[in-house]
GROMACS .gro file of C-alpha atoms in nm:
model
  332
    1UNK     CA    1   0.000   0.000  -0.001
    2UNK     CA    2   0.138   0.339  -0.097
    3UNK     CA    3   0.153   0.587   0.188
    4UNK     CA    4   0.232   0.957   0.163
    5UNK     CA    5   0.315   1.114   0.499
    6UNK     CA    6   0.320   1.486   0.559
    7UNK     CA    7   0.673   1.624   0.574
    8UNK     CA    8   0.577   1.821   0.885
    9UNK     CA    9   0.633   1.506   1.091
   10UNK     CA   10   0.989   1.458   0.966
   11UNK     CA   11   1.166   1.796   0.955
   12UNK     CA   12   1.337   1.933   0.648
   13UNK     CA   13   1.507   2.213   0.842
   14UNK     CA   14   1.760   2.210   1.130
   15UNK     CA   15   1.635   2.190   1.488
   16UNK     CA   16   1.789   2.233   1.831
   17UNK     CA   17   1.881   1.928   2.038
   18UNK     CA   18   2.015   1.892   2.387
   19UNK     CA   19   2.379   1.775   2.385
   20UNK     CA   20   2.270   1.495   2.618
   21UNK     CA   21   2.166   1.164   2.471
   22UNK     CA   22   1.820   1.192   2.316
   23UNK     CA   23   1.534   1.015   2.492
   24UNK     CA   24   1.202   0.893   2.361
   25UNK     CA   25   1.082   1.252   2.399
   26UNK     CA   26   1.255   1.338   2.071
   27UNK     CA   27   0.942   1.270   1.870
   28UNK     CA   28   0.733   1.491   2.097
   29UNK     CA   29   0.990   1.770   2.087
   30UNK     CA   30   1.005   1.765   1.710
   31UNK     CA   31   0.646   1.732   1.598
   32UNK     CA   32   0.638   2.113   1.578
   33UNK     CA   33   0.945   2.222   1.384
   34UNK     CA   34   1.076   2.577   1.359
   35UNK     CA   35   1.323   2.701   1.099
   36UNK     CA   36   1.643   2.863   1.220
   37UNK     CA   37   1.758   3.062   0.918
   38UNK     CA   38   1.983   3.297   1.113
   39UNK     CA   39   2.210   3.034   1.274
   40UNK     CA   40   2.580   3.101   1.245
   41UNK     CA   41   2.792   2.854   1.044
   42UNK     CA   42   2.958   2.728   1.363
   43UNK     CA   43   2.623   2.669   1.537
   44UNK     CA   44   2.480   2.508   1.226
   45UNK     CA   45   2.771   2.267   1.207
   46UNK     CA   46   2.689   2.138   1.556
   47UNK     CA   47   2.335   2.043   1.462
   48UNK     CA   48   2.252   1.693   1.340
   49UNK     CA   49   2.185   1.649   0.971
   50UNK     CA   50   1.828   1.618   0.849
   51UNK     CA   51   1.868   1.250   0.755
   52UNK     CA   52   2.016   1.179   1.099
   53UNK     CA   53   1.725   1.359   1.265
   54UNK     CA   54   1.477   1.143   1.078
   55UNK     CA   55   1.667   0.827   1.163
   56UNK     CA   56   1.678   0.922   1.533
   57UNK     CA   57   1.304   0.982   1.543
   58UNK     CA   58   1.222   0.655   1.367
   59UNK     CA   59   1.471   0.461   1.580
   60UNK     CA   60   1.323   0.587   1.906
   61UNK     CA   61   0.973   0.508   1.781
   62UNK     CA   62   1.060   0.145   1.705
   63UNK     CA   63   0.967  -0.007   2.047
   64UNK     CA   64   0.627   0.161   2.032
   65UNK     CA   65   0.567   0.052   1.673
   66UNK     CA   66   0.660  -0.305   1.767
   67UNK     CA   67   0.422  -0.292   2.063
   68UNK     CA   68   0.125  -0.194   1.848
   69UNK     CA   69   0.216  -0.360   1.515
   70UNK     CA   70  -0.080  -0.555   1.381
   71UNK     CA   71  -0.303  -0.431   1.665
   72UNK     CA   72  -0.634  -0.252   1.619
   73UNK     CA   73  -0.685   0.091   1.774
   74UNK     CA   74  -1.016   0.274   1.778
   75UNK     CA   75  -1.010   0.655   1.768
   76UNK     CA   76  -1.312   0.870   1.845
   77UNK     CA   77  -1.275   1.193   1.651
   78UNK     CA   78  -1.453   1.514   1.743
   79UNK     CA   79  -1.429   1.845   1.925
   80UNK     CA   80  -1.164   2.104   1.835
   81UNK     CA   81  -0.976   1.854   1.619
   82UNK     CA   82  -1.281   1.840   1.392
   83UNK     CA   83  -1.341   2.217   1.378
   84UNK     CA   84  -0.985   2.329   1.298
   85UNK     CA   85  -0.856   2.251   0.947
   86UNK     CA   86  -0.498   2.238   1.078
   87UNK     CA   87  -0.585   1.993   1.355
   88UNK     CA   88  -0.797   1.790   1.116
   89UNK     CA   89  -0.499   1.754   0.883
   90UNK     CA   90  -0.287   1.654   1.183
   91UNK     CA   91  -0.528   1.376   1.281
   92UNK     CA   92  -0.551   1.249   0.924
   93UNK     CA   93  -0.172   1.242   0.882
   94UNK     CA   94  -0.135   1.063   1.215
   95UNK     CA   95  -0.385   0.795   1.113
   96UNK     CA   96  -0.214   0.741   0.781
   97UNK     CA   97   0.129   0.715   0.943
   98UNK     CA   98   0.004   0.467   1.202
   99UNK     CA   99  -0.154   0.261   0.925
  100UNK     CA  100   0.171   0.268   0.728
  101UNK     CA  101   0.376   0.131   1.021
  102UNK     CA  102   0.144  -0.165   1.076
  103UNK     CA  103  -0.133  -0.051   1.310
  104UNK     CA  104  -0.499  -0.105   1.222
  105UNK     CA  105  -0.686   0.217   1.302
  106UNK     CA  106  -1.065   0.257   1.307
  107UNK     CA  107  -1.200   0.612   1.312
  108UNK     CA  108  -1.542   0.680   1.472
  109UNK     CA  109  -1.685   1.030   1.445
  110UNK     CA  110  -1.974   1.253   1.536
  111UNK     CA  111  -2.022   1.603   1.400
  112UNK     CA  112  -2.218   1.821   1.637
  113UNK     CA  113  -2.108   2.166   1.511
  114UNK     CA  114  -2.174   2.068   1.149
  115UNK     CA  115  -2.519   1.938   1.244
  116UNK     CA  116  -2.601   2.262   1.427
  117UNK     CA  117  -2.491   2.464   1.126
  118UNK     CA  118  -2.721   2.277   0.887
  119UNK     CA  119  -3.014   2.278   1.126
  120UNK     CA  120  -2.983   2.654   1.152
  121UNK     CA  121  -2.970   2.685   0.773
  122UNK     CA  122  -3.295   2.490   0.755
  123UNK     CA  123  -3.463   2.700   1.021
  124UNK     CA  124  -3.457   2.429   1.287
  125UNK     CA  125  -3.341   2.545   1.632
  126UNK     CA  126  -3.098   2.294   1.792
  127UNK     CA  127  -3.225   2.183   2.133
  128UNK     CA  128  -3.044   1.991   2.409
  129UNK     CA  129  -3.149   1.827   2.735
  130UNK     CA  130  -2.866   1.744   2.977
  131UNK     CA  131  -2.617   1.765   2.693
  132UNK     CA  132  -2.812   1.529   2.465
  133UNK     CA  133  -2.954   1.651   2.135
  134UNK     CA  134  -3.331   1.646   2.109
  135UNK     CA  135  -3.380   1.455   1.784
  136UNK     CA  136  -3.726   1.467   1.631
  137UNK     CA  137  -3.794   1.319   1.287
  138UNK     CA  138  -3.681   1.632   1.101
  139UNK     CA  139  -3.365   1.664   1.308
  140UNK     CA  140  -3.287   1.294   1.263
  141UNK     CA  141  -3.304   1.336   0.889
  142UNK     CA  142  -3.053   1.621   0.905
  143UNK     CA  143  -2.827   1.431   1.148
  144UNK     CA  144  -2.807   1.136   0.909
  145UNK     CA  145  -2.751   1.349   0.602
  146UNK     CA  146  -2.474   1.550   0.766
  147UNK     CA  147  -2.292   1.267   0.948
  148UNK     CA  148  -2.320   0.998   0.682
  149UNK     CA  149  -2.339   1.206   0.365
  150UNK     CA  150  -2.109   1.498   0.440
  151UNK     CA  151  -1.876   1.458   0.739
  152UNK     CA  152  -1.805   1.088   0.677
  153UNK     CA  153  -1.729   1.126   0.307
  154UNK     CA  154  -1.516   1.434   0.371
  155UNK     CA  155  -1.299   1.238   0.619
  156UNK     CA  156  -1.275   0.943   0.380
  157UNK     CA  157  -1.159   1.176   0.103
  158UNK     CA  158  -0.897   1.344   0.327
  159UNK     CA  159  -0.753   1.007   0.435
  160UNK     CA  160  -0.744   0.880   0.078
  161UNK     CA  161  -0.569   1.198  -0.038
  162UNK     CA  162  -0.310   1.154   0.238
  163UNK     CA  163  -0.212   0.818   0.092
  164UNK     CA  164  -0.414   0.554   0.278
  165UNK     CA  165  -0.737   0.383   0.174
  166UNK     CA  166  -1.042   0.466   0.384
  167UNK     CA  167  -1.389   0.314   0.365
  168UNK     CA  168  -1.687   0.514   0.491
  169UNK     CA  169  -1.957   0.339   0.694
  170UNK     CA  170  -2.239   0.420   0.931
  171UNK     CA  171  -2.386   0.203   1.204
  172UNK     CA  172  -2.662   0.110   0.961
  173UNK     CA  173  -2.425  -0.061   0.719
  174UNK     CA  174  -2.413  -0.441   0.757
  175UNK     CA  175  -2.605  -0.404   1.087
  176UNK     CA  176  -2.286  -0.268   1.240
  177UNK     CA  177  -2.470  -0.086   1.520
  178UNK     CA  178  -2.815  -0.186   1.645
  179UNK     CA  179  -2.988   0.055   1.879
  180UNK     CA  180  -3.303   0.099   2.084
  181UNK     CA  181  -3.466   0.420   2.209
  182UNK     CA  182  -3.293   0.587   2.502
  183UNK     CA  183  -3.478   0.560   2.838
  184UNK     CA  184  -3.607   0.920   2.810
  185UNK     CA  185  -3.710   0.883   2.446
  186UNK     CA  186  -4.031   1.080   2.504
  187UNK     CA  187  -3.819   1.389   2.561
  188UNK     CA  188  -3.525   1.315   2.334
  189UNK     CA  189  -3.692   1.157   2.034
  190UNK     CA  190  -3.469   0.942   1.811
  191UNK     CA  191  -3.172   0.926   2.045
  192UNK     CA  192  -3.061   0.567   2.086
  193UNK     CA  193  -2.846   0.345   2.301
  194UNK     CA  194  -2.646   0.068   2.139
  195UNK     CA  195  -2.767  -0.287   2.204
  196UNK     CA  196  -2.547  -0.484   1.964
  197UNK     CA  197  -2.236  -0.450   1.750
  198UNK     CA  198  -2.189  -0.679   1.451
  199UNK     CA  199  -1.824  -0.623   1.363
  200UNK     CA  200  -1.799  -0.881   1.084
  201UNK     CA  201  -1.787  -0.610   0.817
  202UNK     CA  202  -1.478  -0.454   0.982
  203UNK     CA  203  -1.247  -0.757   0.997
  204UNK     CA  204  -1.187  -0.800   0.620
  205UNK     CA  205  -1.144  -0.423   0.582
  206UNK     CA  206  -0.876  -0.414   0.854
  207UNK     CA  207  -0.707  -0.726   0.721
  208UNK     CA  208  -0.671  -0.567   0.379
  209UNK     CA  209  -0.518  -0.248   0.517
  210UNK     CA  210  -0.824  -0.023   0.488
  211UNK     CA  211  -0.917   0.238   0.748
  212UNK     CA  212  -1.289   0.214   0.841
  213UNK     CA  213  -1.443   0.555   0.906
  214UNK     CA  214  -1.771   0.514   1.096
  215UNK     CA  215  -2.047   0.772   1.145
  216UNK     CA  216  -2.233   0.746   1.477
  217UNK     CA  217  -2.575   0.668   1.333
  218UNK     CA  218  -2.746   0.338   1.419
  219UNK     CA  219  -3.076   0.164   1.345
  220UNK     CA  220  -3.320  -0.057   1.535
  221UNK     CA  221  -3.445  -0.396   1.419
  222UNK     CA  222  -3.703  -0.226   1.194
  223UNK     CA  223  -3.455   0.008   1.030
  224UNK     CA  224  -3.549   0.325   1.219
  225UNK     CA  225  -3.245   0.550   1.243
  226UNK     CA  226  -3.108   0.672   1.576
  227UNK     CA  227  -2.858   0.935   1.676
  228UNK     CA  228  -2.608   0.762   1.909
  229UNK     CA  229  -2.327   0.907   2.118
  230UNK     CA  230  -1.999   0.884   1.927
  231UNK     CA  231  -1.791   0.814   2.240
  232UNK     CA  232  -2.020   0.524   2.329
  233UNK     CA  233  -2.014   0.396   1.970
  234UNK     CA  234  -1.633   0.402   1.967
  235UNK     CA  235  -1.616   0.214   2.296
  236UNK     CA  236  -1.862  -0.055   2.190
  237UNK     CA  237  -1.686  -0.103   1.855
  238UNK     CA  238  -1.347  -0.126   2.030
  239UNK     CA  239  -1.479  -0.401   2.257
  240UNK     CA  240  -1.640  -0.588   1.968
  241UNK     CA  241  -1.327  -0.600   1.751
  242UNK     CA  242  -1.095  -0.675   2.045
  243UNK     CA  243  -0.899  -0.354   1.999
  244UNK     CA  244  -0.570  -0.301   2.179
  245UNK     CA  245  -0.651   0.058   2.263
  246UNK     CA  246  -0.935   0.309   2.263
  247UNK     CA  247  -0.857   0.679   2.221
  248UNK     CA  248  -1.107   0.960   2.273
  249UNK     CA  249  -1.003   1.294   2.125
  250UNK     CA  250  -1.147   1.573   2.341
  251UNK     CA  251  -1.128   1.948   2.404
  252UNK     CA  252  -0.965   1.905   2.746
  253UNK     CA  253  -0.619   1.790   2.854
  254UNK     CA  254  -0.759   1.472   3.012
  255UNK     CA  255  -0.877   1.383   3.365
  256UNK     CA  256  -0.773   1.647   3.620
  257UNK     CA  257  -0.710   1.581   3.989
  258UNK     CA  258  -0.849   1.930   4.047
  259UNK     CA  259  -1.105   2.042   3.789
  260UNK     CA  260  -1.004   2.404   3.850
  261UNK     CA  261  -0.633   2.341   3.798
  262UNK     CA  262  -0.532   2.261   3.437
  263UNK     CA  263  -0.185   2.161   3.559
  264UNK     CA  264  -0.323   1.875   3.774
  265UNK     CA  265  -0.346   1.629   3.484
  266UNK     CA  266  -0.366   1.264   3.586
  267UNK     CA  267  -0.134   1.092   3.337
  268UNK     CA  268  -0.237   0.737   3.423
  269UNK     CA  269  -0.495   0.573   3.645
  270UNK     CA  270  -0.693   0.250   3.686
  271UNK     CA  271  -1.060   0.162   3.685
  272UNK     CA  272  -1.054   0.169   4.063
  273UNK     CA  273  -0.883   0.507   4.059
  274UNK     CA  274  -1.147   0.645   3.827
  275UNK     CA  275  -1.429   0.515   4.043
  276UNK     CA  276  -1.271   0.676   4.349
  277UNK     CA  277  -1.238   1.009   4.169
  278UNK     CA  278  -1.605   0.993   4.067
  279UNK     CA  279  -1.706   0.925   4.428
  280UNK     CA  280  -1.498   1.222   4.541
  281UNK     CA  281  -1.661   1.448   4.282
  282UNK     CA  282  -1.337   1.501   4.090
  283UNK     CA  283  -1.492   1.366   3.770
  284UNK     CA  284  -1.815   1.539   3.679
  285UNK     CA  285  -2.017   1.686   3.394
  286UNK     CA  286  -1.928   1.592   3.038
  287UNK     CA  287  -1.627   1.389   3.153
  288UNK     CA  288  -1.850   1.126   3.321
  289UNK     CA  289  -1.983   0.962   3.001
  290UNK     CA  290  -1.634   0.960   2.848
  291UNK     CA  291  -1.486   0.791   3.155
  292UNK     CA  292  -1.777   0.546   3.173
  293UNK     CA  293  -1.716   0.459   2.807
  294UNK     CA  294  -1.348   0.389   2.877
  295UNK     CA  295  -1.425   0.179   3.186
  296UNK     CA  296  -1.683  -0.029   3.002
  297UNK     CA  297  -1.440  -0.092   2.717
  298UNK     CA  298  -1.164  -0.208   2.952
  299UNK     CA  299  -1.408  -0.433   3.135
  300UNK     CA  300  -1.483  -0.593   2.799
  301UNK     CA  301  -1.123  -0.671   2.721
  302UNK     CA  302  -0.958  -0.352   2.589
  303UNK     CA  303  -0.612  -0.321   2.742
  304UNK     CA  304  -0.600   0.059   2.774
  305UNK     CA  305  -0.824   0.355   2.701
  306UNK     CA  306  -0.704   0.713   2.677
  307UNK     CA  307  -0.873   1.051   2.694
  308UNK     CA  308  -0.639   1.287   2.513
  309UNK     CA  309  -0.620   1.654   2.419
  310UNK     CA  310  -0.723   1.687   2.056
  311UNK     CA  311  -0.618   2.052   2.057
  312UNK     CA  312  -0.252   1.943   2.051
  313UNK     CA  313  -0.112   1.885   1.699
  314UNK     CA  314  -0.026   1.517   1.639
  315UNK     CA  315  -0.174   1.415   1.974
  316UNK     CA  316  -0.236   1.064   1.837
  317UNK     CA  317   0.133   1.012   1.767
  318UNK     CA  318   0.224   1.153   2.107
  319UNK     CA  319  -0.014   0.911   2.276
  320UNK     CA  320   0.096   0.600   2.089
  321UNK     CA  321   0.462   0.657   2.001
  322UNK     CA  322   0.593   0.819   2.322
  323UNK     CA  323   0.592   0.747   2.694
  324UNK     CA  324   0.472   1.102   2.763
  325UNK     CA  325   0.132   1.059   2.602
  326UNK     CA  326  -0.114   1.340   2.537
  327UNK     CA  327  -0.371   1.300   2.813
  328UNK     CA  328  -0.493   1.039   3.062
  329UNK     CA  329  -0.454   0.666   3.012
  330UNK     CA  330  -0.686   0.430   3.200
  331UNK     CA  331  -0.589   0.067   3.258
  332UNK     CA  332  -0.754  -0.230   3.421
   0.00000   0.00000   0.00000
């Protein structure tokens, strides 16, 4: 399979290094490269050559590539990474690179801002109850058109243009996601909760090197469409395919020990640690469903689940190819 990786990952201009032996932080330090056009000849001569820089980065990534080679990872894509063209390109390039080095990524997406934009264009006022979109018949029609017809195909096209081969799906395809009405369906309308995942369609795609791109729309046994939470869909799909890792791209740095202190990031915790933090009120609001999704996935066999900061360029590579990570990793 031909893969074309953005040159921004492997620098074409000199960069500063510590004279000490490089550590596995080299990749993280060099994902954002700055040009130093005004360096003196003496200073420039002390810098490593561009080929050597690339070799160093690849060499230090080798243990991480070996750890995940041939393994499936499920990435839930949304938030700031979906709204910013630069971050969107970063995520796409990361996925293509990971696919090229032997990982088997699956991308699951929502598309809330895009849905709101089209509802407004059609004169429909977006309405939410406890963070969940009220989805009447007209809204459901727009949700499906936007997620499946626009957002999904746009992502497929971007991945294909970056050099990989993506296949666009929704939960309706091949009965991938079966849903039933949410408990408060009288208020929410066609908002569903997932009851079954039939992952048989995904296995041959992954085996042939394709990247499945899945829109978070499901159907019940009679074919009625439902709007389902993309985090939940990603978690259920990860469990069904026996993924090695689940990654949720978010608009926050991860789980914080103190919700009012951005510097109190919890880099790694366990299911028991998460439960304790919930009991202590340290995990609340919109973080609760994300954490619950991760916990459920791990309980169903996923080795690790991470909530990472999608606002950071190349956060996927930082999470998978470095020890530093880009958020919070939850283990069993």
